[in-house]
Amino acid sequence: TGEPWRSERLLLNREALAPDAIPALVPPLSAVGEDFVRRARAQASQSGRGSWSGDFSQELFRFALESVCHVLYGQRLGLLQDFVQPEAQRFIEAVARMFHTTAPMLYLPPALLRRLNTRTWRDHVQAWDAIFAQADKCIQSVYQELRLRRRSAQEHVGILGNLILRHKLPLEHIRA
């Protein structure tokens, strides 16, 4: 809270949102976009009608999550594959549940939901626990790869990996 939070937030904004940071984000986003288009074409050809026949919104959701994770953590989760690993599937479901449970909190105070220990509150907390667990796993993985030099600084290591490389924030602050 306070000034430390504000200064770290400004640092993150400069790392992720500054105009000179954008060109570095294009290659990872392009890679995910190309995979998505390839998947869409394969799905359309498999349908026999030459058009997409599945739930397109779910595919877009998976595309968005894969893109965000690749940009933030420098890692792909495999969300655009025909078979999604169980851990990645739990992440998809946790993000969907977080969005679903956030809507009621716009109308009812979260403190009230927490005090009453409602199902909405419990589901929301469980979703965030799963999201943070996935984020922590990705951050730890990038940290280990960089520390053991399995990845070079020239590779895409994500926004958080760049923060680690340049020692801009302590690891605990990056995780938070």
PDB file of C-alpha atoms in Angstrom:
ATOM      1  CA  THR A   1       0.000   0.000   0.000  1.00  0.00           C
ATOM      2  CA  GLY A   2       0.964   3.635  -0.174  1.00  0.00           C
ATOM      3  CA  GLU A   3       4.024   4.998  -1.931  1.00  0.00           C
ATOM      4  CA  PRO A   4       5.898   1.674  -2.302  1.00  0.00           C
ATOM      5  CA  TRP A   5       2.892   0.148  -4.079  1.00  0.00           C
ATOM      6  CA  ARG A   6       2.523   3.228  -6.286  1.00  0.00           C
ATOM      7  CA  SER A   7       6.187   3.278  -7.341  1.00  0.00           C
ATOM      8  CA  GLU A   8       6.173  -0.463  -8.133  1.00  0.00           C
ATOM      9  CA  ARG A   9       2.947  -0.062 -10.099  1.00  0.00           C
ATOM     10  CA  LEU A  10       4.499   2.756 -12.133  1.00  0.00           C
ATOM     11  CA  LEU A  11       7.531   0.556 -12.795  1.00  0.00           C
ATOM     12  CA  LEU A  12       5.272  -2.260 -14.019  1.00  0.00           C
ATOM     13  CA  ASN A  13       3.369   0.176 -16.227  1.00  0.00           C
ATOM     14  CA  ARG A  14       6.635   1.335 -17.812  1.00  0.00           C
ATOM     15  CA  GLU A  15       7.697  -2.281 -18.392  1.00  0.00           C
ATOM     16  CA  ALA A  16       4.413  -3.431 -19.912  1.00  0.00           C
ATOM     17  CA  LEU A  17       2.649  -0.385 -21.322  1.00  0.00           C
ATOM     18  CA  ALA A  18       5.351   1.994 -22.478  1.00  0.00           C
ATOM     19  CA  PRO A  19       5.442   2.526 -26.257  1.00  0.00           C
ATOM     20  CA  ASP A  20       9.040   1.286 -26.460  1.00  0.00           C
ATOM     21  CA  ALA A  21       8.039  -1.968 -24.666  1.00  0.00           C
ATOM     22  CA  ILE A  22       5.394  -2.863 -27.262  1.00  0.00           C
ATOM     23  CA  PRO A  23       7.701  -4.126 -30.065  1.00  0.00           C
ATOM     24  CA  ALA A  24       9.059  -6.836 -27.745  1.00  0.00           C
ATOM     25  CA  LEU A  25       5.509  -8.133 -27.229  1.00  0.00           C
ATOM     26  CA  VAL A  26       4.768  -8.573 -30.927  1.00  0.00           C
ATOM     27  CA  PRO A  27       6.690 -11.833 -31.554  1.00  0.00           C
ATOM     28  CA  PRO A  28       5.119 -13.792 -28.668  1.00  0.00           C
ATOM     29  CA  LEU A  29       1.653 -12.489 -29.520  1.00  0.00           C
ATOM     30  CA  SER A  30       2.201 -13.307 -33.191  1.00  0.00           C
ATOM     31  CA  ALA A  31       3.238 -16.860 -32.330  1.00  0.00           C
ATOM     32  CA  VAL A  32       0.081 -17.408 -30.291  1.00  0.00           C
ATOM     33  CA  GLY A  33      -2.036 -15.729 -32.978  1.00  0.00           C
ATOM     34  CA  GLU A  34      -0.580 -17.954 -35.696  1.00  0.00           C
ATOM     35  CA  ASP A  35      -1.305 -21.051 -33.614  1.00  0.00           C
ATOM     36  CA  PHE A  36      -4.853 -19.860 -33.065  1.00  0.00           C
ATOM     37  CA  VAL A  37      -5.418 -19.296 -36.790  1.00  0.00           C
ATOM     38  CA  ARG A  38      -3.916 -22.697 -37.570  1.00  0.00           C
ATOM     39  CA  ARG A  39      -6.248 -24.275 -35.005  1.00  0.00           C
ATOM     40  CA  ALA A  40      -9.249 -22.420 -36.411  1.00  0.00           C
ATOM     41  CA  ARG A  41      -8.472 -23.591 -39.946  1.00  0.00           C
ATOM     42  CA  ALA A  42      -8.023 -27.184 -38.772  1.00  0.00           C
ATOM     43  CA  GLN A  43     -11.305 -27.067 -36.868  1.00  0.00           C
ATOM     44  CA  ALA A  44     -13.103 -25.634 -39.888  1.00  0.00           C
ATOM     45  CA  SER A  45     -11.733 -28.281 -42.243  1.00  0.00           C
ATOM     46  CA  GLN A  46     -12.597 -31.071 -39.792  1.00  0.00           C
ATOM     47  CA  SER A  47     -16.195 -29.901 -39.561  1.00  0.00           C
ATOM     48  CA  GLY A  48     -16.833 -30.945 -43.154  1.00  0.00           C
ATOM     49  CA  ARG A  49     -18.632 -27.661 -43.818  1.00  0.00           C
ATOM     50  CA  GLY A  50     -15.555 -25.515 -44.129  1.00  0.00           C
ATOM     51  CA  SER A  51     -16.568 -23.378 -41.157  1.00  0.00           C
ATOM     52  CA  TRP A  52     -16.038 -23.386 -37.421  1.00  0.00           C
ATOM     53  CA  SER A  53     -18.599 -25.587 -35.729  1.00  0.00           C
ATOM     54  CA  GLY A  54     -17.517 -25.433 -32.064  1.00  0.00           C
ATOM     55  CA  ASP A  55     -17.880 -22.892 -29.293  1.00  0.00           C
ATOM     56  CA  PHE A  56     -15.846 -20.017 -30.692  1.00  0.00           C
ATOM     57  CA  SER A  57     -16.104 -17.957 -27.494  1.00  0.00           C
ATOM     58  CA  GLN A  58     -14.351 -20.708 -25.525  1.00  0.00           C
ATOM     59  CA  GLU A  59     -11.568 -20.832 -28.124  1.00  0.00           C
ATOM     60  CA  LEU A  60     -11.156 -17.051 -27.950  1.00  0.00           C
ATOM     61  CA  PHE A  61     -10.993 -17.286 -24.159  1.00  0.00           C
ATOM     62  CA  ARG A  62      -8.248 -19.915 -24.383  1.00  0.00           C
ATOM     63  CA  PHE A  63      -6.421 -17.774 -26.974  1.00  0.00           C
ATOM     64  CA  ALA A  64      -6.559 -14.747 -24.656  1.00  0.00           C
ATOM     65  CA  LEU A  65      -5.247 -16.722 -21.670  1.00  0.00           C
ATOM     66  CA  GLU A  66      -2.460 -18.286 -23.727  1.00  0.00           C
ATOM     67  CA  SER A  67      -1.467 -14.828 -25.030  1.00  0.00           C
ATOM     68  CA  VAL A  68      -1.444 -13.215 -21.608  1.00  0.00           C
ATOM     69  CA  CYS A  69       0.596 -16.027 -20.048  1.00  0.00           C
ATOM     70  CA  HIS A  70       3.094 -15.970 -22.901  1.00  0.00           C
ATOM     71  CA  VAL A  71       3.576 -12.206 -22.599  1.00  0.00           C
ATOM     72  CA  LEU A  72       3.711 -12.138 -18.790  1.00  0.00           C
ATOM     73  CA  TYR A  73       5.669 -15.310 -18.067  1.00  0.00           C
ATOM     74  CA  GLY A  74       7.380 -16.069 -21.372  1.00  0.00           C
ATOM     75  CA  GLN A  75       5.768 -19.500 -21.293  1.00  0.00           C
ATOM     76  CA  ARG A  76       3.075 -21.219 -23.271  1.00  0.00           C
ATOM     77  CA  LEU A  77       0.548 -23.286 -21.333  1.00  0.00           C
ATOM     78  CA  GLY A  78      -0.657 -25.333 -24.292  1.00  0.00           C
ATOM     79  CA  LEU A  79      -4.202 -23.972 -24.136  1.00  0.00           C
ATOM     80  CA  LEU A  80      -4.584 -24.087 -27.921  1.00  0.00           C
ATOM     81  CA  GLN A  81      -3.964 -27.821 -28.180  1.00  0.00           C
ATOM     82  CA  ASP A  82      -6.638 -30.436 -28.779  1.00  0.00           C
ATOM     83  CA  PHE A  83      -5.700 -31.979 -25.450  1.00  0.00           C
ATOM     84  CA  VAL A  84      -5.117 -29.486 -22.657  1.00  0.00           C
ATOM     85  CA  GLN A  85      -3.098 -30.737 -19.704  1.00  0.00           C
ATOM     86  CA  PRO A  86      -5.213 -31.117 -16.516  1.00  0.00           C
ATOM     87  CA  GLU A  87      -3.248 -28.403 -14.704  1.00  0.00           C
ATOM     88  CA  ALA A  88      -3.821 -25.953 -17.562  1.00  0.00           C
ATOM     89  CA  GLN A  89      -7.498 -26.938 -17.690  1.00  0.00           C
ATOM     90  CA  ARG A  90      -7.818 -26.134 -13.971  1.00  0.00           C
ATOM     91  CA  PHE A  91      -6.295 -22.726 -14.715  1.00  0.00           C
ATOM     92  CA  ILE A  92      -8.833 -22.082 -17.505  1.00  0.00           C
ATOM     93  CA  GLU A  93     -11.677 -23.077 -15.191  1.00  0.00           C
ATOM     94  CA  ALA A  94     -10.312 -20.934 -12.339  1.00  0.00           C
ATOM     95  CA  VAL A  95     -10.152 -17.814 -14.518  1.00  0.00           C
ATOM     96  CA  ALA A  96     -13.679 -18.470 -15.819  1.00  0.00           C
ATOM     97  CA  ARG A  97     -14.936 -19.002 -12.252  1.00  0.00           C
ATOM     98  CA  MET A  98     -13.195 -15.803 -11.095  1.00  0.00           C
ATOM     99  CA  PHE A  99     -14.974 -13.795 -13.813  1.00  0.00           C
ATOM    100  CA  HIS A 100     -18.291 -15.476 -12.993  1.00  0.00           C
ATOM    101  CA  THR A 101     -18.020 -14.770  -9.251  1.00  0.00           C
ATOM    102  CA  THR A 102     -16.820 -11.198  -9.738  1.00  0.00           C
ATOM    103  CA  ALA A 103     -20.176 -10.080 -11.196  1.00  0.00           C
ATOM    104  CA  PRO A 104     -22.182 -10.525  -7.954  1.00  0.00           C
ATOM    105  CA  MET A 105     -19.481  -8.633  -6.074  1.00  0.00           C
ATOM    106  CA  LEU A 106     -20.261  -5.568  -8.136  1.00  0.00           C
ATOM    107  CA  TYR A 107     -23.669  -5.465  -6.443  1.00  0.00           C
ATOM    108  CA  LEU A 108     -22.986  -6.967  -3.014  1.00  0.00           C
ATOM    109  CA  PRO A 109     -20.077  -5.841  -0.882  1.00  0.00           C
ATOM    110  CA  PRO A 110     -17.306  -8.467  -0.846  1.00  0.00           C
ATOM    111  CA  ALA A 111     -16.936  -7.944   2.914  1.00  0.00           C
ATOM    112  CA  LEU A 112     -20.560  -9.040   3.378  1.00  0.00           C
ATOM    113  CA  LEU A 113     -20.072 -12.070   1.148  1.00  0.00           C
ATOM    114  CA  ARG A 114     -16.910 -12.943   3.067  1.00  0.00           C
ATOM    115  CA  ARG A 115     -18.577 -12.517   6.454  1.00  0.00           C
ATOM    116  CA  LEU A 116     -21.529 -14.690   5.396  1.00  0.00           C
ATOM    117  CA  ASN A 117     -19.075 -17.158   3.849  1.00  0.00           C
ATOM    118  CA  THR A 118     -21.306 -17.494   0.790  1.00  0.00           C
ATOM    119  CA  ARG A 119     -20.634 -19.986  -1.956  1.00  0.00           C
ATOM    120  CA  THR A 120     -19.872 -17.087  -4.296  1.00  0.00           C
ATOM    121  CA  TRP A 121     -17.176 -15.883  -1.909  1.00  0.00           C
ATOM    122  CA  ARG A 122     -15.686 -19.348  -1.406  1.00  0.00           C
ATOM    123  CA  ASP A 123     -15.660 -20.004  -5.162  1.00  0.00           C
ATOM    124  CA  HIS A 124     -14.040 -16.625  -5.773  1.00  0.00           C
ATOM    125  CA  VAL A 125     -11.288 -17.264  -3.227  1.00  0.00           C
ATOM    126  CA  GLN A 126     -10.652 -20.769  -4.575  1.00  0.00           C
ATOM    127  CA  ALA A 127     -10.436 -19.381  -8.111  1.00  0.00           C
ATOM    128  CA  TRP A 128      -7.892 -16.760  -7.089  1.00  0.00           C
ATOM    129  CA  ASP A 129      -5.907 -19.366  -5.159  1.00  0.00           C
ATOM    130  CA  ALA A 130      -5.685 -21.482  -8.325  1.00  0.00           C
ATOM    131  CA  ILE A 131      -4.773 -18.451 -10.474  1.00  0.00           C
ATOM    132  CA  PHE A 132      -2.027 -17.369  -8.071  1.00  0.00           C
ATOM    133  CA  ALA A 133      -0.722 -20.940  -7.822  1.00  0.00           C
ATOM    134  CA  GLN A 134      -0.381 -21.067 -11.621  1.00  0.00           C
ATOM    135  CA  ALA A 135       1.252 -17.636 -11.718  1.00  0.00           C
ATOM    136  CA  ASP A 136       3.654 -18.620  -8.962  1.00  0.00           C
ATOM    137  CA  LYS A 137       4.558 -21.828 -10.789  1.00  0.00           C
ATOM    138  CA  CYS A 138       5.304 -19.866 -13.979  1.00  0.00           C
ATOM    139  CA  ILE A 139       7.354 -17.226 -12.158  1.00  0.00           C
ATOM    140  CA  GLN A 140       9.353 -19.866 -10.291  1.00  0.00           C
ATOM    141  CA  SER A 141       9.956 -21.743 -13.538  1.00  0.00           C
ATOM    142  CA  VAL A 142      11.242 -18.645 -15.343  1.00  0.00           C
ATOM    143  CA  TYR A 143      13.364 -17.727 -12.331  1.00  0.00           C
ATOM    144  CA  GLN A 144      14.934 -21.203 -12.244  1.00  0.00           C
ATOM    145  CA  GLU A 145      15.547 -21.257 -16.001  1.00  0.00           C
ATOM    146  CA  LEU A 146      17.253 -17.867 -15.847  1.00  0.00           C
ATOM    147  CA  ARG A 147      19.247 -18.735 -12.742  1.00  0.00           C
ATOM    148  CA  LEU A 148      20.434 -22.034 -14.203  1.00  0.00           C
ATOM    149  CA  ARG A 149      21.005 -20.301 -17.569  1.00  0.00           C
ATOM    150  CA  ARG A 150      18.708 -22.672 -19.432  1.00  0.00           C
ATOM    151  CA  ARG A 151      17.321 -19.571 -21.106  1.00  0.00           C
ATOM    152  CA  SER A 152      19.285 -16.606 -22.308  1.00  0.00           C
ATOM    153  CA  ALA A 153      18.393 -12.991 -21.790  1.00  0.00           C
ATOM    154  CA  GLN A 154      17.923 -12.707 -25.564  1.00  0.00           C
ATOM    155  CA  GLU A 155      14.990 -15.162 -25.538  1.00  0.00           C
ATOM    156  CA  HIS A 156      11.482 -14.007 -24.745  1.00  0.00           C
ATOM    157  CA  VAL A 157      11.249 -14.425 -20.980  1.00  0.00           C
ATOM    158  CA  GLY A 158       8.110 -12.370 -20.478  1.00  0.00           C
ATOM    159  CA  ILE A 159       7.514  -9.132 -18.666  1.00  0.00           C
ATOM    160  CA  LEU A 160       8.083 -10.691 -15.265  1.00  0.00           C
ATOM    161  CA  GLY A 161      11.216 -12.484 -16.457  1.00  0.00           C
ATOM    162  CA  ASN A 162      12.603  -9.144 -17.631  1.00  0.00           C
ATOM    163  CA  LEU A 163      11.949  -7.698 -14.200  1.00  0.00           C
ATOM    164  CA  ILE A 164      13.859 -10.621 -12.693  1.00  0.00           C
ATOM    165  CA  LEU A 165      16.766 -10.253 -15.144  1.00  0.00           C
ATOM    166  CA  ARG A 166      17.162  -6.550 -14.569  1.00  0.00           C
ATOM    167  CA  HIS A 167      16.706  -6.812 -10.805  1.00  0.00           C
ATOM    168  CA  LYS A 168      14.062  -4.095 -10.958  1.00  0.00           C
ATOM    169  CA  LEU A 169      11.987  -5.662  -8.165  1.00  0.00           C
ATOM    170  CA  PRO A 170      12.618  -8.328  -5.556  1.00  0.00           C
ATOM    171  CA  LEU A 171      11.209 -11.740  -6.516  1.00  0.00           C
ATOM    172  CA  GLU A 172       8.645 -11.589  -3.710  1.00  0.00           C
ATOM    173  CA  HIS A 173       7.323  -8.289  -5.043  1.00  0.00           C
ATOM    174  CA  ILE A 174       7.120  -9.687  -8.572  1.00  0.00           C
ATOM    175  CA  ARG A 175       5.158 -12.655  -7.258  1.00  0.00           C
ATOM    176  CA  ALA A 176       2.820 -10.343  -5.374  1.00  0.00           C
TER     177      ALA A 176
END
